[in-house]
XYZ file of C-alpha atoms in Angstrom:
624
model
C 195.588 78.687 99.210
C 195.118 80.681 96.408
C 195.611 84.312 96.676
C 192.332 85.162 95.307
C 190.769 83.435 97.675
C 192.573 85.166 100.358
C 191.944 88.455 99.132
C 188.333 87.727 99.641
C 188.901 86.761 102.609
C 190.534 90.225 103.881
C 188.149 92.415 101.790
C 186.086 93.110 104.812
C 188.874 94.251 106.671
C 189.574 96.363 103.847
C 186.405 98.140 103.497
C 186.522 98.392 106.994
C 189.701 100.321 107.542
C 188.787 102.374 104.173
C 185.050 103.274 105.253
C 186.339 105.241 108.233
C 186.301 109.341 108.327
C 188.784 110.964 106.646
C 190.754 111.854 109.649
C 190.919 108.275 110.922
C 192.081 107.339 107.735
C 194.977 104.531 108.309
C 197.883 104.281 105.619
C 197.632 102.088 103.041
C 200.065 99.172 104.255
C 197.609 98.709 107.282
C 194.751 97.733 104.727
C 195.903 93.709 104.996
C 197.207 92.989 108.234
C 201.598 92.055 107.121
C 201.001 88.466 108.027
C 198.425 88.465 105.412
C 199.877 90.717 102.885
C 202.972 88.045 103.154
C 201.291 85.301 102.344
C 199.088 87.217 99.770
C 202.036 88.078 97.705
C 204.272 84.116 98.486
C 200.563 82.793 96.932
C 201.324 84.755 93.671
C 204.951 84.344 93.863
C 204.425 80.430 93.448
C 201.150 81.482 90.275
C 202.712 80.608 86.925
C 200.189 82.957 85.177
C 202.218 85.553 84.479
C 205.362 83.301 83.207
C 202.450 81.742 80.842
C 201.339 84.542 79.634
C 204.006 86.694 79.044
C 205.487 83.940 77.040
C 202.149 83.353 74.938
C 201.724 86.775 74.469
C 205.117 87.773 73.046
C 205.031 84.593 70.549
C 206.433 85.377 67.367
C 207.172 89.046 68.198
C 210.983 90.688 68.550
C 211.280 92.406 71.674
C 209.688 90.272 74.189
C 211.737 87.125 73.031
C 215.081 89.536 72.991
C 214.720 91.129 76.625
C 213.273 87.411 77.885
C 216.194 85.075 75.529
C 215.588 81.833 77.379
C 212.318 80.426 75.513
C 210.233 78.108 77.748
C 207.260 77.613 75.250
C 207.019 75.278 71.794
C 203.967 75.977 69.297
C 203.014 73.911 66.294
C 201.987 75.917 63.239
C 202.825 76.467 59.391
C 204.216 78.575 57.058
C 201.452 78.923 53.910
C 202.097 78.693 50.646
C 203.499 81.355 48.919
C 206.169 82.670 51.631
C 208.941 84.022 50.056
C 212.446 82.473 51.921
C 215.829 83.492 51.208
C 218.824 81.923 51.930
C 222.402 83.527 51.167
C 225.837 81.876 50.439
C 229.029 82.148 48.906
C 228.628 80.160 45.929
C 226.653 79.325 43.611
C 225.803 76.055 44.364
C 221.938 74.909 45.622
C 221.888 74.698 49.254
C 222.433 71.068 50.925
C 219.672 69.912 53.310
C 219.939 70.938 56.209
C 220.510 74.903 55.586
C 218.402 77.778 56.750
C 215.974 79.872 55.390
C 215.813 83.529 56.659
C 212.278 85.466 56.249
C 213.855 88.697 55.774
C 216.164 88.953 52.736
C 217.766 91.761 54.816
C 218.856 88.960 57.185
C 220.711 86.872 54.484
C 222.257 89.365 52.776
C 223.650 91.274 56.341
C 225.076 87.402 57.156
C 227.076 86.941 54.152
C 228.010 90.415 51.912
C 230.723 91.014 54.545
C 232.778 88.005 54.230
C 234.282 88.873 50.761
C 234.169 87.287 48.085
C 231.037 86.532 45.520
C 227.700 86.390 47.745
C 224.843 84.637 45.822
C 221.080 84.934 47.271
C 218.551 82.369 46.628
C 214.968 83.215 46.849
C 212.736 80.223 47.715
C 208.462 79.993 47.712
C 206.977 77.350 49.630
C 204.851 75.694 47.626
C 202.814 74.058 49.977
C 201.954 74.401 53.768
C 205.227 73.772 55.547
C 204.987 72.195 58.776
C 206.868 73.744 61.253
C 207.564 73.920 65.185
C 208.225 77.073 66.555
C 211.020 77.466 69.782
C 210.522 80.785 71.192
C 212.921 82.989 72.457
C 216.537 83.959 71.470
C 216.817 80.207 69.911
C 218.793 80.774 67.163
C 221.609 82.519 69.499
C 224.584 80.494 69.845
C 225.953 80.526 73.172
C 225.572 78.582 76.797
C 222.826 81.368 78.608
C 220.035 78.961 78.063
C 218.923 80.364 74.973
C 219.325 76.580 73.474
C 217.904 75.396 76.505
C 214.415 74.126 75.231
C 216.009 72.584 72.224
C 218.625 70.747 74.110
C 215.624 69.125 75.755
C 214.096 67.999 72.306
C 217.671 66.487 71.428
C 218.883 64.949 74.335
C 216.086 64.731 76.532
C 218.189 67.203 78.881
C 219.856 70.339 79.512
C 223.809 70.215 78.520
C 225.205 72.263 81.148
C 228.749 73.615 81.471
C 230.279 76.984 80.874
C 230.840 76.024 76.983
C 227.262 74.088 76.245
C 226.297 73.817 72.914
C 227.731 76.885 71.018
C 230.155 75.024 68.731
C 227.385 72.478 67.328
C 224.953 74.322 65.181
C 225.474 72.347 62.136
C 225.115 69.411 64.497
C 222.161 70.512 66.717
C 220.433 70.866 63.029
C 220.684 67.625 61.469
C 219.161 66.383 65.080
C 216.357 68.350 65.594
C 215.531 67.731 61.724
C 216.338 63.564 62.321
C 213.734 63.921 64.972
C 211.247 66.093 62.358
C 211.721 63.529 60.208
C 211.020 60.594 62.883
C 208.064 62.606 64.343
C 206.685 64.811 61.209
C 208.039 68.479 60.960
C 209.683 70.224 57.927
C 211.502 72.772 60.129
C 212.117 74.617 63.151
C 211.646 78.970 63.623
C 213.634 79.986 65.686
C 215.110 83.730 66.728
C 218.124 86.092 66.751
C 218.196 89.354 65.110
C 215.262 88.599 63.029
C 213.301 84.624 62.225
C 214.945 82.095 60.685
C 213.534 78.640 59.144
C 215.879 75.659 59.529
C 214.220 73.748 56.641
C 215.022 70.196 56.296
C 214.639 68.767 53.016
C 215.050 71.728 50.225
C 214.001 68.802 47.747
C 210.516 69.452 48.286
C 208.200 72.056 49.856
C 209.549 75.006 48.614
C 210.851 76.122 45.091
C 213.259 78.167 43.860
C 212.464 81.664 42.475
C 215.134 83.521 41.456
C 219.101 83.009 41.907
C 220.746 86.394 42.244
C 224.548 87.225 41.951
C 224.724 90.206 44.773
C 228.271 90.408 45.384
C 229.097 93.550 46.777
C 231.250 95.545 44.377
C 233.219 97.510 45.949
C 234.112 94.566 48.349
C 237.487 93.548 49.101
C 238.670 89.979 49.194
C 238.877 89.272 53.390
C 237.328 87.606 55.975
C 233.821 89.127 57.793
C 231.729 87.237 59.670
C 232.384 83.442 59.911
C 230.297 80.705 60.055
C 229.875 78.618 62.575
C 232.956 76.068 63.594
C 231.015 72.920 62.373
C 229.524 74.339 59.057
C 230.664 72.620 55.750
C 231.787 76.425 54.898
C 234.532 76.125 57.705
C 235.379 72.734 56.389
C 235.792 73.650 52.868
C 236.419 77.277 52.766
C 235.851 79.439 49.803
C 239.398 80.646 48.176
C 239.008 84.207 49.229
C 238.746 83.879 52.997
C 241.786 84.738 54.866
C 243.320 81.472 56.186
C 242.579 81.519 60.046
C 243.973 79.145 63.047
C 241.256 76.982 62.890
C 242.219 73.773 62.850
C 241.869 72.712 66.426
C 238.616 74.714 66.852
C 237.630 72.500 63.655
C 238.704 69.827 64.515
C 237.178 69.736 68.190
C 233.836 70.580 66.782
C 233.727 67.825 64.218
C 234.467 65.327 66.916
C 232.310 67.315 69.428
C 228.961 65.214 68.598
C 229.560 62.861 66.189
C 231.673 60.563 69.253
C 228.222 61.100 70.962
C 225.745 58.059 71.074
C 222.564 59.209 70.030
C 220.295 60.806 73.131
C 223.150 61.374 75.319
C 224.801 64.996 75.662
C 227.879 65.634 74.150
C 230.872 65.469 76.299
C 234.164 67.324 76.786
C 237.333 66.292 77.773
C 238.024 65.050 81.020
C 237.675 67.435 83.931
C 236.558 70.074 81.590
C 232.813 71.679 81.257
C 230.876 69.562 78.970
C 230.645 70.378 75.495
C 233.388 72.364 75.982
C 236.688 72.817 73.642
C 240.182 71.625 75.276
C 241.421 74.303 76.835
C 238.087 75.417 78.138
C 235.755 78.706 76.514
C 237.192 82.046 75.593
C 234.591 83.136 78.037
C 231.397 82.565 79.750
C 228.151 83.223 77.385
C 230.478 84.899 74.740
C 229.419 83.885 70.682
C 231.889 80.906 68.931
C 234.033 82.971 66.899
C 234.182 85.881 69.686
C 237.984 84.806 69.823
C 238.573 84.635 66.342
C 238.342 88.349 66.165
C 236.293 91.654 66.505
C 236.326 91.928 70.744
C 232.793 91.249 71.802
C 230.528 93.627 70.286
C 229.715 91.605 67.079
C 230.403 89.972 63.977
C 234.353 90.489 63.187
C 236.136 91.732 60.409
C 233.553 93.332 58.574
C 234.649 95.973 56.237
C 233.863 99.487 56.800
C 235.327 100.746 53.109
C 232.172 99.823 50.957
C 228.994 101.754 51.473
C 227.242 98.800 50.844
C 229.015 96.163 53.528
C 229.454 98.429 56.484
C 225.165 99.370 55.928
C 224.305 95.744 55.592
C 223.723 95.161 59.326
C 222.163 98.080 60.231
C 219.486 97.564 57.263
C 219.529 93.663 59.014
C 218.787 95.374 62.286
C 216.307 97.587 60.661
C 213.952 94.825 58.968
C 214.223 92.632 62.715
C 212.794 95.900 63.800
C 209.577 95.506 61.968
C 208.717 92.321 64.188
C 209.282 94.032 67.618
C 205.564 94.181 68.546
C 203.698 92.290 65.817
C 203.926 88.852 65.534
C 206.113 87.733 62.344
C 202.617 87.128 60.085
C 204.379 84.456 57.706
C 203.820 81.832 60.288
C 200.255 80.972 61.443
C 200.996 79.020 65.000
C 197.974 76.791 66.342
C 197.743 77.962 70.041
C 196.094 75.012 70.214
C 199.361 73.023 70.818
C 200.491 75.504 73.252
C 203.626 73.673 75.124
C 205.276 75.581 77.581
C 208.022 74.493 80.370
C 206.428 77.079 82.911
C 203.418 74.340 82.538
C 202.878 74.262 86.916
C 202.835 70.365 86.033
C 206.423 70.960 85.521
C 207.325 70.568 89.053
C 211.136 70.337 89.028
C 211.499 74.089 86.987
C 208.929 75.448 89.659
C 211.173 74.283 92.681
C 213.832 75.538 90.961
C 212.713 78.941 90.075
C 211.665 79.298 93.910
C 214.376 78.038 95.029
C 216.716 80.096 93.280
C 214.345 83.447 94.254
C 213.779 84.379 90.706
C 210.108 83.975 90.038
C 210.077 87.327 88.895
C 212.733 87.504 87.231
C 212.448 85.809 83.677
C 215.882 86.755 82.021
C 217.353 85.000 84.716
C 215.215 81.760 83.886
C 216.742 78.964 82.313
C 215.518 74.743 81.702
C 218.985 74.097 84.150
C 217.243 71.913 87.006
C 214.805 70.303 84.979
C 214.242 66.655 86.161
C 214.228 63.614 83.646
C 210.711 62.746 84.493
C 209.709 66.796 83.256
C 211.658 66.817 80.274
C 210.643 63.366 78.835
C 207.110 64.305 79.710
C 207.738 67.229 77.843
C 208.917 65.754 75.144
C 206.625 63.159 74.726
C 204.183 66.017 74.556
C 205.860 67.350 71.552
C 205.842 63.942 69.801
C 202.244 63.597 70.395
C 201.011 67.251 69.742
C 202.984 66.671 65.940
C 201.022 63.296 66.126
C 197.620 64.618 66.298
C 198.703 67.330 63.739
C 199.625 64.431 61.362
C 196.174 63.063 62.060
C 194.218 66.010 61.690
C 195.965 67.821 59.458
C 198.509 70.929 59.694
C 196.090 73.703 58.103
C 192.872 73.013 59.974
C 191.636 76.186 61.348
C 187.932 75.877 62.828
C 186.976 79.037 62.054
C 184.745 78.985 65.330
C 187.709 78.052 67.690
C 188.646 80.630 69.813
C 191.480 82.853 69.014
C 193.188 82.866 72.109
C 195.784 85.141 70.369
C 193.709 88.279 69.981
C 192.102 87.833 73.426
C 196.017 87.870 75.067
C 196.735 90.788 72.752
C 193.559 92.842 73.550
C 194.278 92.526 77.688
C 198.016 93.534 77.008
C 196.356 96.792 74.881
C 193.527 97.371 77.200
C 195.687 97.504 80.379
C 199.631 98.209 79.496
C 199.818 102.114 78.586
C 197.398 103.069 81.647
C 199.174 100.631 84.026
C 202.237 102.151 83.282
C 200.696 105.558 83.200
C 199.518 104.779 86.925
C 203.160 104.084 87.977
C 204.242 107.290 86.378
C 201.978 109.412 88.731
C 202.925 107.941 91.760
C 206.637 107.741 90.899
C 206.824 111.806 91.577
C 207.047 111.726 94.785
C 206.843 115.213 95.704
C 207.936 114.987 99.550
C 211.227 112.518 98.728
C 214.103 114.563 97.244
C 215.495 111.249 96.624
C 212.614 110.310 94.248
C 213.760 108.720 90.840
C 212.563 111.961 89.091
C 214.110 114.948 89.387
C 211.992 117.670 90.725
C 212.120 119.753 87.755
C 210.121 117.164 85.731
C 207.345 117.070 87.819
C 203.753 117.300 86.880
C 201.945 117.802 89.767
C 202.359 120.382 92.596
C 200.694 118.811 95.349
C 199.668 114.994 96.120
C 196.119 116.061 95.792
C 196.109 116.346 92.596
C 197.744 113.461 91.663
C 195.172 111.092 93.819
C 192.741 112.948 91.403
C 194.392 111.174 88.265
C 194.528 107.802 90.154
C 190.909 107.933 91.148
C 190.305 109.026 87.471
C 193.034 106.498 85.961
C 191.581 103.796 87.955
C 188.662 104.386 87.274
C 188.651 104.344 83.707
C 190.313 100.918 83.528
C 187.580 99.343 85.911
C 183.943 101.025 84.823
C 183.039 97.926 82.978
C 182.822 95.838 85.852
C 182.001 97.754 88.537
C 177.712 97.889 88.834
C 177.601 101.753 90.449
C 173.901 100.945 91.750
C 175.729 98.491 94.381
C 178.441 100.376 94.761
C 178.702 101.690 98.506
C 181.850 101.993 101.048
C 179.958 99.898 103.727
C 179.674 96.819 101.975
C 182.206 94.608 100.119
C 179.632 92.702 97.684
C 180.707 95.554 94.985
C 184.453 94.563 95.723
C 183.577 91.290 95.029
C 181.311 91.360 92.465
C 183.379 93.817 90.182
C 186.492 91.602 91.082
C 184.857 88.656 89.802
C 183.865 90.699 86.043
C 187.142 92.079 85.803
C 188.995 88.993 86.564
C 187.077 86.889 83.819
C 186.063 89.617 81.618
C 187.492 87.957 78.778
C 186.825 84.107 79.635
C 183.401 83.905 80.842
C 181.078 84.237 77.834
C 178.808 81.212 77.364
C 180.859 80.391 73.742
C 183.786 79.788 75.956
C 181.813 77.524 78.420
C 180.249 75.338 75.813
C 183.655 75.023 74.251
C 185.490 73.910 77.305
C 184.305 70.556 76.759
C 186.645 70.428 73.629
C 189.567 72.611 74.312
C 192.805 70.973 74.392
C 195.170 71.512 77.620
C 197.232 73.975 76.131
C 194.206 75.845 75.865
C 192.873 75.567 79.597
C 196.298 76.761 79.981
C 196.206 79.674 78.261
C 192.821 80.667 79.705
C 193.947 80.255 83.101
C 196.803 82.305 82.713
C 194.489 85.119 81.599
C 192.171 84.606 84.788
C 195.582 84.627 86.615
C 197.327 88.004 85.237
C 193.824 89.746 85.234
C 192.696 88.783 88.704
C 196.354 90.026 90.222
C 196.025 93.339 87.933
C 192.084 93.651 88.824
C 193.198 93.762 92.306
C 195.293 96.069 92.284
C 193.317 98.241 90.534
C 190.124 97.958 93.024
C 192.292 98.080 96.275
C 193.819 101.650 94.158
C 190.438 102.953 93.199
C 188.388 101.798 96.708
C 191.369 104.273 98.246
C 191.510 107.003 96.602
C 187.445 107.098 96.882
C 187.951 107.144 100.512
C 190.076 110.115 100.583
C 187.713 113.247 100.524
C 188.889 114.270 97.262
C 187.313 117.213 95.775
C 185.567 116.414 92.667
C 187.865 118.329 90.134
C 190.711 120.691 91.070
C 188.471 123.514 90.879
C 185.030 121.755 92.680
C 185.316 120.768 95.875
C 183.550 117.979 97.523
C 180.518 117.898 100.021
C 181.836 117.877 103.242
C 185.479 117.247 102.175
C 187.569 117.405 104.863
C 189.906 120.299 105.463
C 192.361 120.841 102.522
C 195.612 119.992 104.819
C 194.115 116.531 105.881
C 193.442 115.859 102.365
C 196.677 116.689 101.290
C 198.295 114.588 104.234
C 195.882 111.302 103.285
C 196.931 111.276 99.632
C 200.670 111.394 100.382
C 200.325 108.631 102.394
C 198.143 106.720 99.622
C 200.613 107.465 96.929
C 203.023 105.929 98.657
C 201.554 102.629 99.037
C 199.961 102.322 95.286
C 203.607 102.889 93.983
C 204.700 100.040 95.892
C 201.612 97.934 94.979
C 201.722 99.309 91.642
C 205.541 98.549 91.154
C 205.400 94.935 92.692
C 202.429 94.361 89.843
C 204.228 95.770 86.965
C 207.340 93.504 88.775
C 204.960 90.126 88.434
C 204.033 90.649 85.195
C 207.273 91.954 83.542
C 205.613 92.931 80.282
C 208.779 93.689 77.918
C 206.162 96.314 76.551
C 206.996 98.719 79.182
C 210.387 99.351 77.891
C 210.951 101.795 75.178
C 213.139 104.692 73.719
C 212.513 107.701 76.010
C 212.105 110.037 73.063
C 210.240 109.342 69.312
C 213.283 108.186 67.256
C 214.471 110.759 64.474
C 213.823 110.138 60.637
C 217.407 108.640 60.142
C 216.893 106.575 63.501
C 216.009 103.473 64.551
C 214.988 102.751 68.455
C 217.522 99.534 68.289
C 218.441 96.924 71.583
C 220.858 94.272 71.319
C 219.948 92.091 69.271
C 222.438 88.939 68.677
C 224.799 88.687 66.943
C 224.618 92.765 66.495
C 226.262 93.584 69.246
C 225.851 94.739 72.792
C 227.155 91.277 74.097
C 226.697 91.116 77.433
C 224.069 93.494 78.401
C 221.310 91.232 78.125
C 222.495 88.128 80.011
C 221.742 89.305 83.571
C 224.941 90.067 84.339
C 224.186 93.710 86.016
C 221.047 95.503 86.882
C 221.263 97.425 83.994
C 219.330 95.002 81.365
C 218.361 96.229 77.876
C 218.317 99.960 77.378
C 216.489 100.701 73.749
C 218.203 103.404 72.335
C 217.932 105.873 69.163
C 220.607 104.946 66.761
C 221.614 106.126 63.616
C 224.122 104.315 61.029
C 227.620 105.334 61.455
């Protein structure tokens, strides 16, 4: 049973208990009876709508795909013509296929001018639509978390598992996924670490080159920064200037690692070791490739801190991944209409898991691990046929009267985030608790009346255009229901929509139900807040009392008990829905500041990987 339906089946319970007199008033936990209320919240436990939305709405965009690292979701798209790529190396030769291409020059420059030695940047223009796949999520992170999860599946039809995974194989994991764009029809792959990156394919065509730029730092001194991944041709031929390291077993191992592997199988390791993994076993669990060869665990080694120009490189790198935190990096156009996403409810195996495993809620801790080989070939095969129809069709068709499922995702996060959050905020001072999270000094409010009067006003303002005030009454539920149904497909339910759903592609009926799915759990919580707090004798304003309001002591005494039970509905919604959005730097960032979180490789290993309860705490910070 869905728990919409059951909430409209207790809604006349509800406006039962809530239509009593003020001094009869029952707390708000005895508005569902707890055998209900259980099932009410295991119904939208097991509702992928907020895992699908979350993950279409933070497409493309920084922060949601750093604090939630393990992508679930694949979109077709392109990169027009015209895009400006750079790609940065240490010498002056054209880059081999398969290289990558970052979008940011900041981001080529920061991965190279550290390492010593002559740094050369190549500035690229596609010259005609490139036809891309996008892999959300920390996918261009190198290390076992699940960050490589969804590409893993692409590869090898399956998750490599192990305490070592994948890591070592980057130049390897390339040439595959482009063998399969060449087999199936893609040019590249974005992907995401501090900042987007294009692995392009074939640098023979598609793009052109613009300008070839000797940026060597000068005052640089000969040494050894940040190094390249074990696999690269880099590591295999190093450039004269690079300090000689111990590398040859780690070089060794990692040219072996997948080239001894038959095609669609996972690499393996040695016997009785973790797949994938390097005799001797990992340095440690989730830590980068080179985090041994140097530097502790806090970022790129080695880099020199005696030119000005080196030691600011990575904070201007973190600066310019900064720009795509909440809009969508705009030089790539996705197609939402080839929306693929392993939080798909048809993808049974990850939902048993994920339930299983008691972390429905929690999407940092969600990984592809447990996927079944039915799931990921049918997910695969969905990939092969989305880039199929593409082919057919034709990468740059836009119907210009499609629906832009983008803006209408955007426009409910706008609508509802800052006033959700608001909400908690009022009810988080709880004035009666000297163990409340805030300290007492920082509260707003002196008594609980008043802050019921900025729920019922809060509330309020986020419902008024659905609820019809000519029905409304606190006898009868048909307003409930009514205004539950508007809110819950405010955005879905025009008759454009309808006549289009006739031709909408799965990915879209996906994304639409996710939006009926977020907005009916946020909807109700709204209406059970707003029903409330009308039903608690409120005076009108602080300084206008009500007709017949009860006596100022009982009012007092019903609010308290009210704000306790919409902070606990309020923080189980804000729970389900997890919007990334809702974390921020505490104060506006100085001129000379940037509100930074740990973006890899640029330090703060560790803190985002679920290890503790602390997660991702943006901070100020200022170049050192």
């Amino acid at each position: 049973m869905k728990w919409t339906t059951l909430l409209f089946q207790l809604i006349p319970q509800f406006i039962l208990i809530q239509a009593l007199p003020s001094q009869q008033q029952l707390p708000f936990s005895a508005a569902l009876p707890p055998t209900a209320e259980a099932s009410l919240s295991a119904g939208a436990a097991q509702d992928p709508s907020h895992l699908l939305f979350a993950s279409f709405a933070g497409l493309l965009k920084q922060w949601p795909n750093t604090f939630y690292g393990n992508g679930h979701s694949i979109v077709l798209g392109t990169v027009p013509p015209g895009t400006l790529l750079y790609h940065a190396r240490k010498d002056s030769e054209f880059p081999p296929s398969v290289e990558w291409l970052a979008f940011d020059s900041e981001m080529s420059y920061g991965i190279m001018s550290g390492r010593g030695g002559e740094t050369q940047l190549f500035t690229f223009a596609s010259s005609r639509p490139l036809r891309i796949i996008y892999v959300d999520g920390q996918s261009a992170a190198l290390a076992d978390s699940g960050w490589l999860d969804s590409q893993a599946v692409l590869v090898y039809g399956n998750v490599t598992s192990g305490d070592w995974g994948w890591s070592m194989g980057e130049y390897d994991r390339a040439r595959r996924l482009c063998e399969l764009g060449e087999k199936w029809g893609w040019d590249g792959i974005v992907r995401m670490n501090a900042g987007f990156e294009l692995l392009y394919c074939h640098f023979e065509e598609g793009i052109e080159l613009v300008s070839q730029m000797n940026v060597t730092d000068p005052y640089s001194a000969p040494g050894m920064g940040f190094p390249s991944p074990p696999d690269s041709p880099e590591r295999k031929n190093p450039p004269a200037q690079l300090e000689p390291l111990d590398m040859l077993s780690e070089r060794s191992t990692s040219a072996t690692l997948f080239e001894d592997s038959p095609p669609g199988n996972p690499p393996r390791g040695p016997p009785g070791g973790p797949p994938g993994g390097p005799p001797g076993g990992p340095p440690g669990r989730g830590r980068p490739p080179w985090y041994r060869y140097g530097g502790g665990g806090r970022g790129p080694p080695g880099r020199s801190q005696s030119s000005p120009f080196a030691s600011s490189s990575n904070w201007e790198w973190q600066r310019s991944a900064t720009w795509h935190y909440f809009s969508s990096e705009a030089r790539v156009r996705l197609d939402p209409r080839y929306f693929i996403s392993f939080f798909d409810p048809l993808v049974t195996s990850l939902a048993k898991k994920r339930s299983e495993d008691g972390i429905e809620n929690k999407r940092e801790k969600q990984r592809l691990l447990g996927i079944s080989n039915e799931d990921a070939k049918v997910m695969r095969n969905r990939v092969r046929d989305a880039v199929k129809q593409k082919n057919k069709e034709g990468w740059t068709k836009r119907d210009e009267g499609s629906v832009d499922w983008t803006k209408i995702v955007e426009s409910v996060v706008e609508r509802f985030e800052g006033r959700i959050f608001e909400l908690r905020w009022i009810v988080d001072q709880d004035l009666a608790n000297s163990t409340s999270p805030r300290n007492a000094t920082d509260f707003q409010y002196t008594n609980a009346t008043m802050q019921a009067l900025d729920v019922r006003r809060l509330s309020y303002a986020l419902l008024m255009p659905f609820i019809n005030m000519t029905k409304y009454s606190t006898n009868s539920a048909d307003w409930i229901t009514e205004s539950h149904e508007r809110c819950h497909k405010a955005y879905t339910s025009s008759k454009f929509l309808q006549l289009q759903a006739n031709t909408m592609t799965d990915s879209e009926h996906l994304i639409k139900s996710s939006i009926e799915g977020v907005l009916g759990r946020i909807c109700t919580t709204l209406i059970q807040t707003f029903s409330t707090s009308m039903q608690l004798g409120l005076p009108i304003s602080p300084s206008i009392p009500a007709i017949n309001q009860p006596p100022p002591l009982m009012v007092e005494r019903n609010a308290a008990k009210a704000i306790r039970g919409w902070r606990d509905e309020l923080n189980a919604l804000m729970v389900w829905l997890g919007w990334s959005e809702w974390a921020r730097c505490e104060k506006v960032c100085e001129r000379n500041e940037v509100c930074l979180i740990p973006m890899w490789p640029l330090g703060g290993f560790g803190r985002w990987r679920g290890d503790g309860d602390e997660g991702i705490v943006p901070t100020c910070s200022k170049r050192e």
